[in-house]
Amino acid sequence: MTGRPDRLCALRAAVGAPLPSPGAMAAFRDRALRNLVAHAYGRVPYYRRLFDCHGLRPRDIRTVADLPAIPISDKNDLRAVRARDLVAGGLDPERLLRVTTSGVSGEPFTVRRTRLEKRLMAGFWMRAHRHLGARTSDRVAVVRFLRTGVGHDPTPDRRLANAFGRFRHRMVDCTREASDILRVLRDYRPDTLMAYAGVLMRLAEEMTDADRRVLRPRLVMAGGEVLTPAMRRHIRQAFGAPVYGLYGAHELNLIAWDCPPTGEMHTCDDGVILEVIRDGRPAAPGEQGEPVVTNLHSYAMPFIRYRLGDIVTQGLPACACGAPFATIRAVLGRTIDYFPLPDGRRMHPNQITRALYRDAPWLYHYQVVQKRKDLVVLRAVARPAPAPEQLRLLEDRVRSVLGPTVTFHTEIVSALPASSGGKTRALVSEVPRDEA
């Protein structure tokens, strides 16, 4: 597989080597892009067809400035293709590491990569955490959606790190009641707390004075959802710690993280190429646009000019703090609503999506909408159409999660409408806030 020298260079940067100069960063990105494009054209059927269809050859893409010549792909484009046509020749898709993700768009999609790629991409996250003040000796609590509802067994790498007291992690399922999550956090007393922004808000609202006396993390990191300035202030006040945002996607790994001195977000320029597109052109600083991202280190299953469907605000080509990274100023997509229920619970709707992952392999695209406190509707695009017993199994499972006071039913539809930002939110509560 080509590109190994560049990936080793990126790994050294991710694990703590001195940051390159802006000129060295630009040269690295151009070289990494050329290697990636040559690899994708030579070994990945999807990209070879895409290039051939538009009269492109790898020699046409020499620098980042040439990247717009490649057509944009999105999740639906890739989901319509066989796994073998998305994965590099010589690799068995079934033997690669797999992550199935839907994000807020409600479109299940499987990402495949090698163990080396997984480790490299984890290195970029760790570098961002270090830049924000995390220490290798920290006790880290991660509150996120766990598909099984319980923390998974640590990987060999994680077990080794834990044994030496390095970046010790405690995984907590975000769909648990806020009081349960707070109890786990009180017992664990993390130095660093990581969670979705909406979950952190919910915990901040439920914290008692006793919680605040015990829960004193040194820093809080929020990702996966929009972190608004008001949310940041509220979470910081509750936990008594600085709150930093990170922006990433399963397909693309880390995209950006907060720059505390400037208030903007560094883009992970040695890991991805981020384009912010507005009306078909690059957005100017301060303009909102759509992120189109190329992962420079996904060789098993490349992502080249991949449309996320979010909206971000373009920043500066070089951060004012002096680091060799460009910036974005805000991420404006990705908010997940809690569902207020008649019995007084406020339920994280990923409890519903867990049932969807388990019992609905036929589900192609979906949206879960809470119409009233006592009415939840699943709008589903099915491929193929489910048998009656499959639909009944799914609905029974979801009803057991919602409880007897909530009506739940499924509407099979041909398509779901996109929002003004171009992305369908998968989890929506229409219950007015004054009733929640």
Short mmCIF file of C-alpha atoms in Angstrom, two decimals:
data_model
loop_
_atom_site.label_atom_id
_atom_site.label_comp_id
_atom_site.label_asym_id
_atom_site.label_seq_id
_atom_site.Cartn_x
_atom_site.Cartn_y
_atom_site.Cartn_z
CA MET A 1 0.00 0.00 0.00
CA THR A 2 1.50 3.34 -1.03
CA GLY A 3 1.88 6.32 1.26
CA ARG A 4 3.67 4.59 4.15
CA PRO A 5 6.41 7.27 4.58
CA ASP A 6 3.79 10.03 4.81
CA ARG A 7 1.72 8.04 7.27
CA LEU A 8 4.77 7.45 9.46
CA CYS A 9 5.51 11.17 9.33
CA ALA A 10 1.92 11.90 10.36
CA LEU A 11 2.14 9.35 13.18
CA ARG A 12 5.25 11.05 14.56
CA ALA A 13 3.44 14.40 14.49
CA ALA A 14 0.39 12.92 16.17
CA VAL A 15 2.35 11.38 19.05
CA GLY A 16 4.25 14.50 19.93
CA ALA A 17 6.97 15.40 17.42
CA PRO A 18 7.48 19.15 16.89
CA LEU A 19 4.87 20.69 14.64
CA PRO A 20 6.04 21.46 11.10
CA SER A 21 6.33 24.96 9.70
CA PRO A 22 3.43 26.16 7.51
CA GLY A 23 5.58 25.53 4.43
CA ALA A 24 6.45 21.99 5.53
CA MET A 25 2.77 21.35 6.32
CA ALA A 26 1.72 22.44 2.82
CA ALA A 27 4.38 20.26 1.19
CA PHE A 28 3.34 17.29 3.32
CA ARG A 29 -0.32 17.71 2.38
CA ASP A 30 0.41 17.94 -1.35
CA ARG A 31 2.59 14.82 -1.23
CA ALA A 32 0.08 12.89 0.89
CA LEU A 33 -2.74 13.87 -1.46
CA ARG A 34 -0.83 12.67 -4.54
CA ASN A 35 -0.13 9.33 -2.87
CA LEU A 36 -3.73 8.92 -1.78
CA VAL A 37 -5.17 9.75 -5.21
CA ALA A 38 -2.75 7.39 -7.00
CA HIS A 39 -3.64 4.61 -4.54
CA ALA A 40 -7.41 5.19 -4.84
CA TYR A 41 -7.31 5.21 -8.64
CA GLY A 42 -5.12 2.13 -8.84
CA ARG A 43 -6.77 -0.04 -6.21
CA VAL A 44 -10.30 1.18 -5.36
CA PRO A 45 -12.94 0.46 -8.06
CA TYR A 46 -15.30 3.25 -6.94
CA TYR A 47 -12.69 5.97 -7.38
CA ARG A 48 -11.31 4.52 -10.61
CA ARG A 49 -14.82 4.67 -12.12
CA LEU A 50 -15.38 8.16 -10.73
CA PHE A 51 -12.13 9.46 -12.24
CA ASP A 52 -12.65 7.72 -15.58
CA CYS A 53 -16.21 9.03 -15.85
CA HIS A 54 -14.90 12.62 -15.52
CA GLY A 55 -11.78 12.20 -17.65
CA LEU A 56 -9.40 12.49 -14.68
CA ARG A 57 -6.08 10.77 -14.03
CA PRO A 58 -3.94 10.85 -10.88
CA ARG A 59 -1.41 13.09 -12.66
CA ASP A 60 -4.10 15.78 -12.81
CA ILE A 61 -4.08 16.12 -9.00
CA ARG A 62 -0.68 17.45 -7.93
CA THR A 63 -1.54 19.85 -5.09
CA VAL A 64 -4.42 20.72 -2.78
CA ALA A 65 -5.35 23.47 -5.23
CA ASP A 66 -6.21 20.78 -7.81
CA LEU A 67 -8.60 18.96 -5.49
CA PRO A 68 -11.82 20.68 -6.73
CA ALA A 69 -11.40 18.85 -10.06
CA ILE A 70 -12.54 15.67 -8.27
CA PRO A 71 -16.36 15.33 -7.97
CA ILE A 72 -17.80 15.39 -4.45
CA SER A 73 -19.13 12.12 -3.00
CA ASP A 74 -21.58 11.75 -0.14
CA LYS A 75 -22.86 8.97 2.06
CA ASN A 76 -25.64 7.99 -0.33
CA ASP A 77 -23.16 7.66 -3.21
CA LEU A 78 -21.03 5.25 -1.20
CA ARG A 79 -23.94 3.32 0.31
CA ALA A 80 -25.14 2.50 -3.21
CA VAL A 81 -21.84 0.68 -3.95
CA ARG A 82 -20.73 -2.81 -2.92
CA ALA A 83 -18.27 -2.90 -0.03
CA ARG A 84 -15.67 -4.55 -2.26
CA ASP A 85 -15.78 -1.59 -4.63
CA LEU A 86 -15.08 0.85 -1.78
CA VAL A 87 -12.20 -1.12 -0.27
CA ALA A 88 -8.69 -1.34 -1.73
CA GLY A 89 -7.97 -4.42 -3.82
CA GLY A 90 -6.24 -7.18 -1.90
CA LEU A 91 -8.12 -6.43 1.34
CA ASP A 92 -11.09 -8.48 2.54
CA PRO A 93 -13.85 -6.10 3.71
CA GLU A 94 -14.99 -8.69 6.25
CA ARG A 95 -11.57 -8.81 7.91
CA LEU A 96 -11.19 -5.05 8.37
CA LEU A 97 -12.24 -3.18 11.50
CA ARG A 98 -15.79 -1.91 11.06
CA VAL A 99 -17.80 0.89 12.61
CA THR A 100 -21.45 1.37 11.66
CA THR A 101 -22.55 4.93 12.11
CA SER A 102 -25.64 7.01 11.42
CA GLY A 103 -24.80 10.35 13.00
CA VAL A 104 -27.67 12.84 13.08
CA SER A 105 -28.56 12.12 9.46
CA GLY A 106 -30.10 8.73 10.20
CA GLU A 107 -28.36 6.91 7.34
CA PRO A 108 -26.59 3.74 8.62
CA PHE A 109 -23.19 3.38 7.02
CA THR A 110 -20.24 1.07 7.66
CA VAL A 111 -16.71 2.45 7.70
CA ARG A 112 -13.81 0.01 7.30
CA ARG A 113 -10.15 0.51 8.17
CA THR A 114 -7.03 -1.37 9.22
CA ARG A 115 -5.68 -1.54 12.76
CA LEU A 116 -2.75 0.67 11.73
CA GLU A 117 -5.17 3.31 10.44
CA LYS A 118 -7.17 3.13 13.65
CA ARG A 119 -4.04 3.72 15.73
CA LEU A 120 -2.86 6.56 13.55
CA MET A 121 -6.22 8.30 13.74
CA ALA A 122 -6.38 7.81 17.50
CA GLY A 123 -3.03 9.61 17.63
CA PHE A 124 -4.55 12.75 16.13
CA TRP A 125 -7.24 12.77 18.81
CA MET A 126 -4.64 12.32 21.53
CA ARG A 127 -2.59 15.22 20.15
CA ALA A 128 -5.66 17.48 20.25
CA HIS A 129 -6.38 16.37 23.81
CA ARG A 130 -2.80 17.23 24.81
CA HIS A 131 -3.08 20.66 23.20
CA LEU A 132 -6.21 21.27 25.29
CA GLY A 133 -4.47 20.29 28.54
CA ALA A 134 -5.03 16.55 28.94
CA ARG A 135 -2.25 14.60 30.62
CA THR A 136 -1.23 10.99 30.11
CA SER A 137 -1.83 10.33 33.82
CA ASP A 138 -5.43 11.61 33.72
CA ARG A 139 -8.42 9.57 34.75
CA VAL A 140 -10.70 10.05 31.73
CA ALA A 141 -14.47 9.53 31.70
CA VAL A 142 -16.08 9.18 28.25
CA VAL A 143 -19.89 9.48 28.17
CA ARG A 144 -21.03 8.36 24.73
CA PHE A 145 -23.46 6.11 22.91
CA LEU A 146 -22.49 2.47 23.49
CA ARG A 147 -24.31 0.17 21.09
CA THR A 148 -24.58 -2.64 23.65
CA GLY A 149 -25.47 -0.27 26.48
CA VAL A 150 -22.40 -1.28 28.50
CA GLY A 151 -18.71 -0.46 28.28
CA HIS A 152 -16.84 -2.72 25.89
CA ASP A 153 -13.73 -4.63 26.86
CA PRO A 154 -10.60 -2.51 26.43
CA THR A 155 -8.43 -3.15 23.40
CA PRO A 156 -4.96 -4.61 24.01
CA ASP A 157 -3.50 -1.10 23.51
CA ARG A 158 -5.91 0.32 26.07
CA ARG A 159 -5.29 -2.48 28.59
CA LEU A 160 -1.54 -1.86 28.34
CA ALA A 161 -1.98 1.89 28.81
CA ASN A 162 -4.27 1.33 31.81
CA ALA A 163 -1.73 -1.03 33.38
CA PHE A 164 0.86 1.78 33.32
CA GLY A 165 -1.61 4.40 34.53
CA ARG A 166 -1.70 6.22 31.18
CA PHE A 167 -4.91 7.75 29.90
CA ARG A 168 -7.11 5.52 32.03
CA HIS A 169 -10.61 5.49 30.53
CA ARG A 170 -14.04 4.77 31.97
CA MET A 171 -16.79 4.39 29.36
CA VAL A 172 -20.35 5.38 30.33
CA ASP A 173 -23.45 4.93 28.18
CA CYS A 174 -25.00 8.33 27.45
CA THR A 175 -28.53 6.90 27.27
CA ARG A 176 -28.61 6.17 30.99
CA GLU A 177 -30.53 8.47 33.29
CA ALA A 178 -28.59 11.61 34.20
CA SER A 179 -28.65 10.63 37.88
CA ASP A 180 -27.04 7.27 37.05
CA ILE A 181 -24.33 8.92 34.95
CA LEU A 182 -23.60 11.41 37.71
CA ARG A 183 -23.33 8.58 40.25
CA VAL A 184 -20.73 6.82 38.08
CA LEU A 185 -18.81 10.06 37.64
CA ARG A 186 -18.86 10.77 41.38
CA ASP A 187 -17.37 7.35 42.06
CA TYR A 188 -14.74 7.67 39.32
CA ARG A 189 -13.83 11.37 39.85
CA PRO A 190 -12.37 11.99 36.39
CA ASP A 191 -9.65 14.53 35.68
CA THR A 192 -10.93 14.84 32.09
CA LEU A 193 -14.58 14.46 31.11
CA MET A 194 -15.59 13.86 27.48
CA ALA A 195 -19.20 13.72 26.29
CA TYR A 196 -21.69 14.95 23.71
CA ALA A 197 -22.55 18.60 24.24
CA GLY A 198 -26.24 17.82 24.81
CA VAL A 199 -25.40 15.19 27.42
CA LEU A 200 -23.14 17.62 29.26
CA MET A 201 -25.98 20.15 29.32
CA ARG A 202 -28.33 17.54 30.74
CA LEU A 203 -25.80 16.61 33.44
CA ALA A 204 -25.23 20.28 34.25
CA GLU A 205 -28.97 20.75 34.76
CA GLU A 206 -29.21 17.74 37.07
CA MET A 207 -26.12 18.38 39.20
CA THR A 208 -26.63 18.98 42.90
CA ASP A 209 -24.38 20.90 45.27
CA ALA A 210 -23.10 17.53 46.52
CA ASP A 211 -22.20 16.58 42.93
CA ARG A 212 -20.32 19.85 42.45
CA ARG A 213 -18.25 19.29 45.58
CA VAL A 214 -17.05 15.92 44.28
CA LEU A 215 -17.04 16.35 40.50
CA ARG A 216 -14.18 18.73 39.78
CA PRO A 217 -12.62 17.74 36.44
CA ARG A 218 -9.67 19.78 35.25
CA LEU A 219 -11.16 20.07 31.78
CA VAL A 220 -14.28 19.10 29.85
CA MET A 221 -14.35 18.19 26.15
CA ALA A 222 -17.52 18.22 24.07
CA GLY A 223 -18.06 16.68 20.65
CA GLY A 224 -20.61 14.97 18.43
CA GLU A 225 -23.14 17.80 18.70
CA VAL A 226 -23.19 21.59 18.44
CA LEU A 227 -21.57 23.37 21.38
CA THR A 228 -23.14 26.84 21.44
CA PRO A 229 -21.61 29.71 23.46
CA ALA A 230 -24.54 29.56 25.90
CA MET A 231 -24.08 25.82 26.38
CA ARG A 232 -20.36 26.27 26.91
CA ARG A 233 -20.98 28.88 29.65
CA HIS A 234 -23.57 26.73 31.41
CA ILE A 235 -21.42 23.59 31.37
CA ARG A 236 -18.34 25.49 32.55
CA GLN A 237 -20.26 26.99 35.45
CA ALA A 238 -21.64 23.59 36.49
CA PHE A 239 -18.34 21.68 36.37
CA GLY A 240 -16.01 24.55 37.27
CA ALA A 241 -13.67 23.70 34.41
CA PRO A 242 -12.87 25.01 30.92
CA VAL A 243 -14.99 23.47 28.18
CA TYR A 244 -13.48 22.74 24.77
CA GLY A 245 -15.11 21.56 21.55
CA LEU A 246 -13.88 18.93 19.09
CA TYR A 247 -15.29 18.21 15.65
CA GLY A 248 -14.95 14.86 13.92
CA ALA A 249 -16.77 12.12 12.04
CA HIS A 250 -16.37 8.35 11.98
CA GLU A 251 -15.63 8.44 8.26
CA LEU A 252 -13.00 11.17 8.52
CA ASN A 253 -11.60 11.03 12.05
CA LEU A 254 -10.68 14.30 13.78
CA ILE A 255 -11.47 17.38 11.71
CA ALA A 256 -10.94 20.29 14.12
CA TRP A 257 -10.49 21.18 17.79
CA ASP A 258 -10.65 24.37 19.85
CA CYS A 259 -7.76 26.82 19.97
CA PRO A 260 -8.04 28.31 23.48
CA PRO A 261 -5.99 31.47 22.78
CA THR A 262 -8.04 32.56 19.76
CA GLY A 263 -11.48 30.99 20.25
CA GLU A 264 -11.38 29.47 16.75
CA MET A 265 -10.86 25.79 15.91
CA HIS A 266 -7.65 24.34 14.46
CA THR A 267 -8.27 22.11 11.47
CA CYS A 268 -6.33 18.84 11.57
CA ASP A 269 -4.41 19.74 8.42
CA ASP A 270 -1.96 16.83 8.53
CA GLY A 271 -4.86 14.39 8.91
CA VAL A 272 -7.50 15.80 6.59
CA ILE A 273 -8.03 18.39 3.89
CA LEU A 274 -11.07 20.48 4.83
CA GLU A 275 -12.80 22.55 2.17
CA VAL A 276 -15.68 24.84 3.16
CA ILE A 277 -17.90 25.23 0.09
CA ARG A 278 -20.48 27.98 -0.39
CA ASP A 279 -22.52 28.13 -3.60
CA GLY A 280 -19.93 25.98 -5.37
CA ARG A 281 -16.93 28.13 -4.39
CA PRO A 282 -14.58 28.24 -1.39
CA ALA A 283 -16.13 30.17 1.48
CA ALA A 284 -14.32 33.31 2.61
CA PRO A 285 -13.36 33.81 6.28
CA GLY A 286 -16.54 34.47 8.25
CA GLU A 287 -18.83 32.89 5.65
CA GLN A 288 -20.89 29.79 6.35
CA GLY A 289 -20.53 26.80 4.06
CA GLU A 290 -20.61 23.05 3.75
CA PRO A 291 -17.57 21.02 4.83
CA VAL A 292 -16.14 18.70 2.17
CA VAL A 293 -13.35 16.58 3.64
CA THR A 294 -10.57 14.30 2.37
CA ASN A 295 -9.01 11.88 4.85
CA LEU A 296 -5.31 11.72 3.95
CA HIS A 297 -4.72 8.44 5.78
CA SER A 298 -7.71 6.23 4.90
CA TYR A 299 -6.18 3.80 2.44
CA ALA A 300 -8.25 0.69 3.17
CA MET A 301 -11.47 2.62 2.44
CA PRO A 302 -10.63 6.08 1.08
CA PHE A 303 -12.75 9.17 1.58
CA ILE A 304 -11.88 11.81 -1.02
CA ARG A 305 -13.94 15.02 -1.19
CA TYR A 306 -16.62 13.58 1.07
CA ARG A 307 -19.64 15.76 1.86
CA LEU A 308 -20.65 15.62 5.53
CA GLY A 309 -23.88 17.61 5.30
CA ASP A 310 -23.03 19.92 8.21
CA ILE A 311 -22.67 23.70 8.13
CA VAL A 312 -19.53 25.42 9.46
CA THR A 313 -18.13 28.95 9.46
CA GLN A 314 -14.86 29.39 7.59
CA GLY A 315 -11.90 30.73 9.56
CA LEU A 316 -8.43 31.94 8.66
CA PRO A 317 -5.86 30.14 6.45
CA ALA A 318 -3.37 30.31 9.36
CA CYS A 319 -4.29 30.47 13.06
CA ALA A 320 -3.29 33.67 14.84
CA CYS A 321 -1.82 31.61 17.71
CA GLY A 322 1.14 30.65 15.50
CA ALA A 323 0.36 26.94 15.12
CA PRO A 324 0.61 25.71 11.50
CA PHE A 325 -3.10 25.00 11.20
CA ALA A 326 -5.93 26.71 9.36
CA THR A 327 -9.14 27.37 11.31
CA ILE A 328 -12.89 27.23 11.27
CA ARG A 329 -14.90 29.49 13.56
CA ALA A 330 -17.97 27.43 14.41
CA VAL A 331 -19.78 24.18 13.71
CA LEU A 332 -23.47 24.88 13.15
CA GLY A 333 -24.92 21.39 12.63
CA ARG A 334 -25.54 18.34 14.84
CA THR A 335 -27.89 18.90 17.75
CA ILE A 336 -29.68 15.95 19.33
CA ASP A 337 -32.85 16.61 21.32
CA TYR A 338 -33.73 14.76 24.51
CA PHE A 339 -37.28 13.37 24.51
CA PRO A 340 -39.43 14.49 27.49
CA LEU A 341 -41.86 11.68 28.34
CA PRO A 342 -45.22 11.71 30.19
CA ASP A 343 -43.76 9.90 33.22
CA GLY A 344 -41.27 12.71 33.80
CA ARG A 345 -38.26 11.03 32.21
CA ARG A 346 -36.07 12.89 29.72
CA MET A 347 -34.81 10.13 27.48
CA HIS A 348 -31.77 10.27 25.24
CA PRO A 349 -33.22 9.11 21.89
CA ASN A 350 -30.22 6.90 21.19
CA GLN A 351 -32.04 4.39 23.35
CA ILE A 352 -34.37 4.10 20.36
CA THR A 353 -31.57 3.97 17.79
CA ARG A 354 -30.02 1.05 19.69
CA ALA A 355 -33.17 -0.95 18.92
CA LEU A 356 -32.99 0.17 15.29
CA TYR A 357 -29.44 -1.09 14.91
CA ARG A 358 -30.36 -4.42 16.50
CA ASP A 359 -33.70 -5.23 14.91
CA ALA A 360 -33.92 -3.39 11.59
CA PRO A 361 -31.27 -4.46 9.06
CA TRP A 362 -33.74 -3.39 6.37
CA LEU A 363 -33.57 0.25 7.53
CA TYR A 364 -31.93 2.40 4.85
CA HIS A 365 -32.71 5.91 6.14
CA TYR A 366 -34.74 7.01 9.14
CA GLN A 367 -35.99 9.85 11.26
CA VAL A 368 -37.40 9.49 14.78
CA VAL A 369 -39.79 12.34 15.59
CA GLN A 370 -41.43 13.02 18.94
CA LYS A 371 -44.72 14.68 17.95
CA ARG A 372 -46.02 14.96 21.51
CA LYS A 373 -44.81 13.71 24.86
CA ASP A 374 -46.97 10.63 24.34
CA LEU A 375 -46.41 10.11 20.60
CA VAL A 376 -43.22 9.08 18.79
CA VAL A 377 -43.09 8.26 15.08
CA LEU A 378 -40.41 6.45 13.11
CA ARG A 379 -40.25 7.57 9.49
CA ALA A 380 -38.37 4.85 7.66
CA VAL A 381 -37.02 4.33 4.17
CA ALA A 382 -36.84 0.53 3.82
CA ARG A 383 -34.59 -1.43 1.46
CA PRO A 384 -35.94 -4.09 1.14
CA ALA A 385 -39.41 -3.71 2.60
CA PRO A 386 -39.64 -5.42 6.01
CA ALA A 387 -41.84 -8.44 6.57
CA PRO A 388 -44.75 -7.81 8.97
CA GLU A 389 -43.06 -9.82 11.71
CA GLN A 390 -39.85 -7.77 11.32
CA LEU A 391 -41.77 -4.53 11.70
CA ARG A 392 -43.68 -5.89 14.68
CA LEU A 393 -40.42 -6.97 16.38
CA LEU A 394 -38.94 -3.50 15.96
CA GLU A 395 -42.02 -1.69 17.23
CA ASP A 396 -42.33 -3.97 20.26
CA ARG A 397 -38.70 -3.35 21.13
CA VAL A 398 -39.06 0.44 20.90
CA ARG A 399 -42.31 0.43 22.90
CA SER A 400 -40.55 -1.44 25.69
CA VAL A 401 -38.03 1.42 25.83
CA LEU A 402 -40.59 4.24 25.71
CA GLY A 403 -43.00 2.68 28.20
CA PRO A 404 -46.77 2.13 28.20
CA THR A 405 -47.73 5.82 28.27
CA VAL A 406 -46.21 6.55 24.83
CA THR A 407 -47.69 5.57 21.48
CA PHE A 408 -45.15 4.50 18.86
CA HIS A 409 -45.64 3.58 15.23
CA THR A 410 -43.67 3.36 12.00
CA GLU A 411 -44.38 5.15 8.73
CA ILE A 412 -42.70 3.58 5.69
CA VAL A 413 -41.84 6.42 3.28
CA SER A 414 -40.03 6.62 -0.05
CA ALA A 415 -37.70 9.44 1.03
CA LEU A 416 -37.08 11.88 3.85
CA PRO A 417 -36.96 15.63 3.21
CA ALA A 418 -33.72 17.45 3.96
CA SER A 419 -33.54 20.54 6.14
CA SER A 420 -32.44 23.93 4.83
CA GLY A 421 -28.87 22.87 5.60
CA GLY A 422 -29.22 19.86 3.33
CA LYS A 423 -29.11 17.22 6.09
CA THR A 424 -31.98 15.28 7.62
CA ARG A 425 -31.87 15.25 11.41
CA ALA A 426 -32.43 11.71 12.60
CA LEU A 427 -33.67 12.52 16.11
CA VAL A 428 -36.12 15.38 16.59
CA SER A 429 -38.40 16.41 19.44
CA GLU A 430 -41.23 18.77 18.45
CA VAL A 431 -42.38 19.17 22.04
CA PRO A 432 -42.19 22.90 22.94
CA ARG A 433 -39.45 23.65 25.44
CA ASP A 434 -41.91 25.16 27.91
CA GLU A 435 -43.67 21.76 28.01
CA ALA A 436 -40.46 19.74 28.37
#
